[in-house]
PDB file of C-alpha atoms in Angstrom:
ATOM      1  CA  UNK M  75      -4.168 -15.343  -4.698  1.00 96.00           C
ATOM      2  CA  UNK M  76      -0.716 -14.739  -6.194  1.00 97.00           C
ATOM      3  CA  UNK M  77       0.490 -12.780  -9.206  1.00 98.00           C
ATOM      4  CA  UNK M  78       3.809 -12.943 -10.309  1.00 97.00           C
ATOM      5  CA  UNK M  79       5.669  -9.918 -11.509  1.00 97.00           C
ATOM      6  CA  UNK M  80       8.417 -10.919 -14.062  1.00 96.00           C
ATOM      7  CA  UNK M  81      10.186  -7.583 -15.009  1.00 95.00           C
ATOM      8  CA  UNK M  82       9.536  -3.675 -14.212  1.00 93.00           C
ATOM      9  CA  UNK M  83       7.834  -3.825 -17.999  1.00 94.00           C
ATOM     10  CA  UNK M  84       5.110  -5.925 -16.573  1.00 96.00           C
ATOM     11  CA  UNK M  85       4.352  -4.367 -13.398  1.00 97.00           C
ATOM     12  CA  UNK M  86       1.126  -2.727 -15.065  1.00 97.00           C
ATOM     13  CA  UNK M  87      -0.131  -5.792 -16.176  1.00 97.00           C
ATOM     14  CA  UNK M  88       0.259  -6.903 -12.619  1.00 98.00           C
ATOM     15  CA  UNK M  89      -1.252  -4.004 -10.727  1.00 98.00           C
ATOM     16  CA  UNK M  90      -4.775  -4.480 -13.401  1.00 98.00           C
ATOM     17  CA  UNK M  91      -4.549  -8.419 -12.404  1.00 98.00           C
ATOM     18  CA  UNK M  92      -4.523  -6.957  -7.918  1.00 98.00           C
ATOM     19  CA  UNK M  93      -7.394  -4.029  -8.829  1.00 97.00           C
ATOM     20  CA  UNK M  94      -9.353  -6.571 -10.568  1.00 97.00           C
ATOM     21  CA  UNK M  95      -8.982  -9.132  -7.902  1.00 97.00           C
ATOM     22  CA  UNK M  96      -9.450  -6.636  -4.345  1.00 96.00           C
ATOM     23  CA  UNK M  97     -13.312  -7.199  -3.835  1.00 93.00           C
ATOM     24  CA  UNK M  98     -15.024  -5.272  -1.536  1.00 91.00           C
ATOM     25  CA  UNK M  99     -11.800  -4.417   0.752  1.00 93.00           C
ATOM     26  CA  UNK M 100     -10.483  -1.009   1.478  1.00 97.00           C
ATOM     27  CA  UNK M 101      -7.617  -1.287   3.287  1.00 98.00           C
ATOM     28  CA  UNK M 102      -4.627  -3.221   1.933  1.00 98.00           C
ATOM     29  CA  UNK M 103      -1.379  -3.531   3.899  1.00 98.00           C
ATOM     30  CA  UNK M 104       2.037  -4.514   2.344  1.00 98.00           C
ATOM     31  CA  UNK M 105       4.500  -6.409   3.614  1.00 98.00           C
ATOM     32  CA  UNK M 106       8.232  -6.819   2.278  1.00 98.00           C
ATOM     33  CA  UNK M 107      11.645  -6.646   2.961  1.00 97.00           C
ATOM     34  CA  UNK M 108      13.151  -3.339   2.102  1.00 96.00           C
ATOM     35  CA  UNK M 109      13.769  -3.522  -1.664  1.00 94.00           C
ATOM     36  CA  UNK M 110      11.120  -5.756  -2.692  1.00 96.00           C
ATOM     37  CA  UNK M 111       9.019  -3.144  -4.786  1.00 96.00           C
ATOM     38  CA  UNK M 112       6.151  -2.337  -2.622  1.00 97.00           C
ATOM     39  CA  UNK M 113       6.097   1.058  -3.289  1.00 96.00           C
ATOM     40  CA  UNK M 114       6.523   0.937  -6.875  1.00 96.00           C
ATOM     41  CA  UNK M 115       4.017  -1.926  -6.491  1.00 98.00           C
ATOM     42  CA  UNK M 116       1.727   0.589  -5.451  1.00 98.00           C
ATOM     43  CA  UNK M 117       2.698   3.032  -7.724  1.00 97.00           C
ATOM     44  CA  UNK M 118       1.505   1.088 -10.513  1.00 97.00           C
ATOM     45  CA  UNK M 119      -2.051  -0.002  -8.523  1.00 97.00           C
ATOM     46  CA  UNK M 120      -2.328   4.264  -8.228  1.00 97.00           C
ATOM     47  CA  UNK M 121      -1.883   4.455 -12.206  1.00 96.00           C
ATOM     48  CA  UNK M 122      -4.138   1.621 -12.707  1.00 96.00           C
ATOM     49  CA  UNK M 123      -6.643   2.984 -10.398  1.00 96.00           C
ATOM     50  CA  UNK M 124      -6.654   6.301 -12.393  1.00 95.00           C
ATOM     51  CA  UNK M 125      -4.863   8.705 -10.452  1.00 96.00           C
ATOM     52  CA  UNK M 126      -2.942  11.107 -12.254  1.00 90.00           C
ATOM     53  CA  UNK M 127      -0.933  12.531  -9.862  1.00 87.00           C
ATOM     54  CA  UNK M 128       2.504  12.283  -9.277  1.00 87.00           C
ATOM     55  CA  UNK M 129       2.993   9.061  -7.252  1.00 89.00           C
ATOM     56  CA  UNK M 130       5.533   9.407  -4.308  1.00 86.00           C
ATOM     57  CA  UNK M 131       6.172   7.367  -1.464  1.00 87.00           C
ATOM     58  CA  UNK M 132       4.849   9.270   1.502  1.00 87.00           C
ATOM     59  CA  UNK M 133       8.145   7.940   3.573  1.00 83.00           C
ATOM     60  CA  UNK M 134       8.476  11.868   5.427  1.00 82.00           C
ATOM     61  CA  UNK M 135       5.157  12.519   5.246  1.00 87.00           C
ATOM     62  CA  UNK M 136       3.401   9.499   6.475  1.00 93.00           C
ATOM     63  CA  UNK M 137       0.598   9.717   4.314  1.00 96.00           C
ATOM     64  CA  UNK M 138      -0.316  11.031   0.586  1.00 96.00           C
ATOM     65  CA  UNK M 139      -3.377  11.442  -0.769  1.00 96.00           C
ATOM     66  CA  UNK M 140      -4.842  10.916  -4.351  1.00 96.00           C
ATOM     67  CA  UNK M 141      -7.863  10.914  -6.384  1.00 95.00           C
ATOM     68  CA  UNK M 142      -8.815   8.238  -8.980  1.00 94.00           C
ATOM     69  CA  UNK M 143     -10.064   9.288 -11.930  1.00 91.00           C
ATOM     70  CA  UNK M 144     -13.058   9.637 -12.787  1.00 86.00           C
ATOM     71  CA  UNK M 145     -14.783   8.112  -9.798  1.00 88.00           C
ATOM     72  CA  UNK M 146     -13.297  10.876  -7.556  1.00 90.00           C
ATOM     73  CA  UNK M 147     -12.875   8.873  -4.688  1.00 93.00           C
ATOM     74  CA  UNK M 148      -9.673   9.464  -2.213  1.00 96.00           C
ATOM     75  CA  UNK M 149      -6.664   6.841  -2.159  1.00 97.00           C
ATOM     76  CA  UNK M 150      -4.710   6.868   0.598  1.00 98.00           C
ATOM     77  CA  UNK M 151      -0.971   5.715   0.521  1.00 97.00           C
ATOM     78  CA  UNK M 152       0.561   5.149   3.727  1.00 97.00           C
ATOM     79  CA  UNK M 153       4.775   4.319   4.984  1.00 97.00           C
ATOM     80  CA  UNK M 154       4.824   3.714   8.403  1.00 97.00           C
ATOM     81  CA  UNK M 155       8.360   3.294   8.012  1.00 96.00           C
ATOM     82  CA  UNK M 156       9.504   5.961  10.317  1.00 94.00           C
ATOM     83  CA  UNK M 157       7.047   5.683  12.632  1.00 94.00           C
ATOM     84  CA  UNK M 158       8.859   5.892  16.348  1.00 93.00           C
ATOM     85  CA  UNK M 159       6.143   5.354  18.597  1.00 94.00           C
ATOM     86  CA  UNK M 160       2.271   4.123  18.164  1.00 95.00           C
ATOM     87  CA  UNK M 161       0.964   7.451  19.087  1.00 95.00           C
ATOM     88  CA  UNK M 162       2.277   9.564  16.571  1.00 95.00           C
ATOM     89  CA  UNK M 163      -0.503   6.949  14.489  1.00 96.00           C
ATOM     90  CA  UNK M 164      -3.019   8.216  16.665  1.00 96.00           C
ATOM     91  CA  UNK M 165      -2.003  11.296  16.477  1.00 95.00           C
ATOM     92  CA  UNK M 166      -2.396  11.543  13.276  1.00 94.00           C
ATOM     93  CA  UNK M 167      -6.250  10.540  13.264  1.00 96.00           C
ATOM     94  CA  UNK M 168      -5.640   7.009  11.726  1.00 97.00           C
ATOM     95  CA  UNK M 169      -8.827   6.054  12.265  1.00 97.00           C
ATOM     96  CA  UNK M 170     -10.500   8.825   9.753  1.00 97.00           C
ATOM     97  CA  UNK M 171      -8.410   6.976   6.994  1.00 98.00           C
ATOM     98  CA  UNK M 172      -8.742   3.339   8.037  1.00 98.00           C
ATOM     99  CA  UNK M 173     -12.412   3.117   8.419  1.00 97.00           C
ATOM    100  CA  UNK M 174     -13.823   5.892   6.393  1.00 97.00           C
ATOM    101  CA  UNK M 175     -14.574   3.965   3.324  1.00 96.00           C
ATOM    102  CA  UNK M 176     -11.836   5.038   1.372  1.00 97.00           C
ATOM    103  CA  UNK M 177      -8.878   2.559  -0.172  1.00 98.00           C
ATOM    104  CA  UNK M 178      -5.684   2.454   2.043  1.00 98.00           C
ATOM    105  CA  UNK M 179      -2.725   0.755   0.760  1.00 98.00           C
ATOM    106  CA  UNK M 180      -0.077   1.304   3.795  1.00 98.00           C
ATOM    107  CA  UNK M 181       3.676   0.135   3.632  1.00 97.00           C
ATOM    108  CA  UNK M 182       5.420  -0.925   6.612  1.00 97.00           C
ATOM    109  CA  UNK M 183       2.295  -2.251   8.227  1.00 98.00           C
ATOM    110  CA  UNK M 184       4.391  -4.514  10.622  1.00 97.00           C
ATOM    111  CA  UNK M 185       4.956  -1.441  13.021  1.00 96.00           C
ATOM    112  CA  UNK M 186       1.134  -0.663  13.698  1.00 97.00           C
ATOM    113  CA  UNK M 187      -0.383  -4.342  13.468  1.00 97.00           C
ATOM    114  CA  UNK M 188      -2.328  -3.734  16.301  1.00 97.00           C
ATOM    115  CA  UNK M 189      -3.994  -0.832  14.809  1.00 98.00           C
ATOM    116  CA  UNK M 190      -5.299  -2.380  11.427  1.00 98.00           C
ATOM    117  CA  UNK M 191      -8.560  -3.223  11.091  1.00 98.00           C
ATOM    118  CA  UNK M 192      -9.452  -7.013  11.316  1.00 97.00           C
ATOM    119  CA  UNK M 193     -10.947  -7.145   7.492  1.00 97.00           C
ATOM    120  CA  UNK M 194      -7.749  -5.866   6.015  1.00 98.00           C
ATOM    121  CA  UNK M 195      -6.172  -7.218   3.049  1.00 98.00           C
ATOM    122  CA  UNK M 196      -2.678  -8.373   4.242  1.00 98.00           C
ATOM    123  CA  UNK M 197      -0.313  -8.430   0.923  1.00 98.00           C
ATOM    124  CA  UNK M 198       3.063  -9.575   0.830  1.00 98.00           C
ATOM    125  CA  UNK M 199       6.000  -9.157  -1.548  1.00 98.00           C
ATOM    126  CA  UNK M 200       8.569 -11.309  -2.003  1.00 98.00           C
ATOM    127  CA  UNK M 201      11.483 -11.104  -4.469  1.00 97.00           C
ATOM    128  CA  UNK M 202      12.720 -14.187  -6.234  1.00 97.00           C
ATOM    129  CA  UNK M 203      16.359 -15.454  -6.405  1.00 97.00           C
ATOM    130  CA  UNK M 204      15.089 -14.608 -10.570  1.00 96.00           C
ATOM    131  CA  UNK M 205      14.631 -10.665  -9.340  1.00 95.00           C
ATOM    132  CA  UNK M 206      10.901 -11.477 -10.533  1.00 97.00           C
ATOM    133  CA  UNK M 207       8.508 -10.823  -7.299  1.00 98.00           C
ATOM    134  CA  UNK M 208       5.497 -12.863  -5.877  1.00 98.00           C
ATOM    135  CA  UNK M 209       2.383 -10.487  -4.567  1.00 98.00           C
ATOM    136  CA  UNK M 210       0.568 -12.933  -2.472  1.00 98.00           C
ATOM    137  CA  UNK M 211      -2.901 -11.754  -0.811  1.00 96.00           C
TER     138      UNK M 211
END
């Protein structure tokens, strides 16, 4: 599938049209240059989702964690970004997050491929000589 993101004012619309479309899948990695809007990307799938915290990319932290309103249930945001070596993931527990159930949307998936489950939802985020972006998945 592909949604097309035009401006920042229709990045909601956007993020309703990816909720609506992600099935039965939990885990959702995002791929994209630097720059091409995946955390604000999934920003706006939080917000649509119902959580009301405050959204922040979890860039220092590795991972944040949210609950959607008013189901209850966990979201887990992930940046892998500064991730030096694969065993900080493990150290971390990955596999608690990954295949407990719970929706996973990680960022810089690229440097732990090997460690994503084989169901996930690869998405990818391109920006458009227009500035508009393309979420394929």
């Amino acid at each position: 599938m592909e949604i097309k993101i035009e401006n920042l004012d229709s990045i909601r619309i956007a993020a309703r049209q990816f909720v609506d479309s992600m099935g039965g899948g939990n885990v959702f990695a995002f791929y994209g240059k630097m720059g091409a809007g995946k955390t604000t990307f999934i920003k706006a799938v939080c917000e649509e989702l119902g959580v009301g915290d405050v959204i922040t990319s979890p860039t220092f932290a590795i991972v944040n964690e949210y609950l959607a309103e008013p189901s209850g249930k966990p979201v887990y945001h992930f940046d892998f970004y500064r991730i030096k070596k694969i065993e900080e993931v493990y150290d971390m527990g990955y596999e608690d997050y990954f295949y407990s159930g719970a929706l996973c949307l990680i960022e810089w998936p690229e440097l732990i491929e090997e460690l994503l489950p084989a169901d996930a939802t690869r998405v990818t985020i391109v920006e458009q000589p227009d500035g508009s972006r393309t979420v394929s998945f």
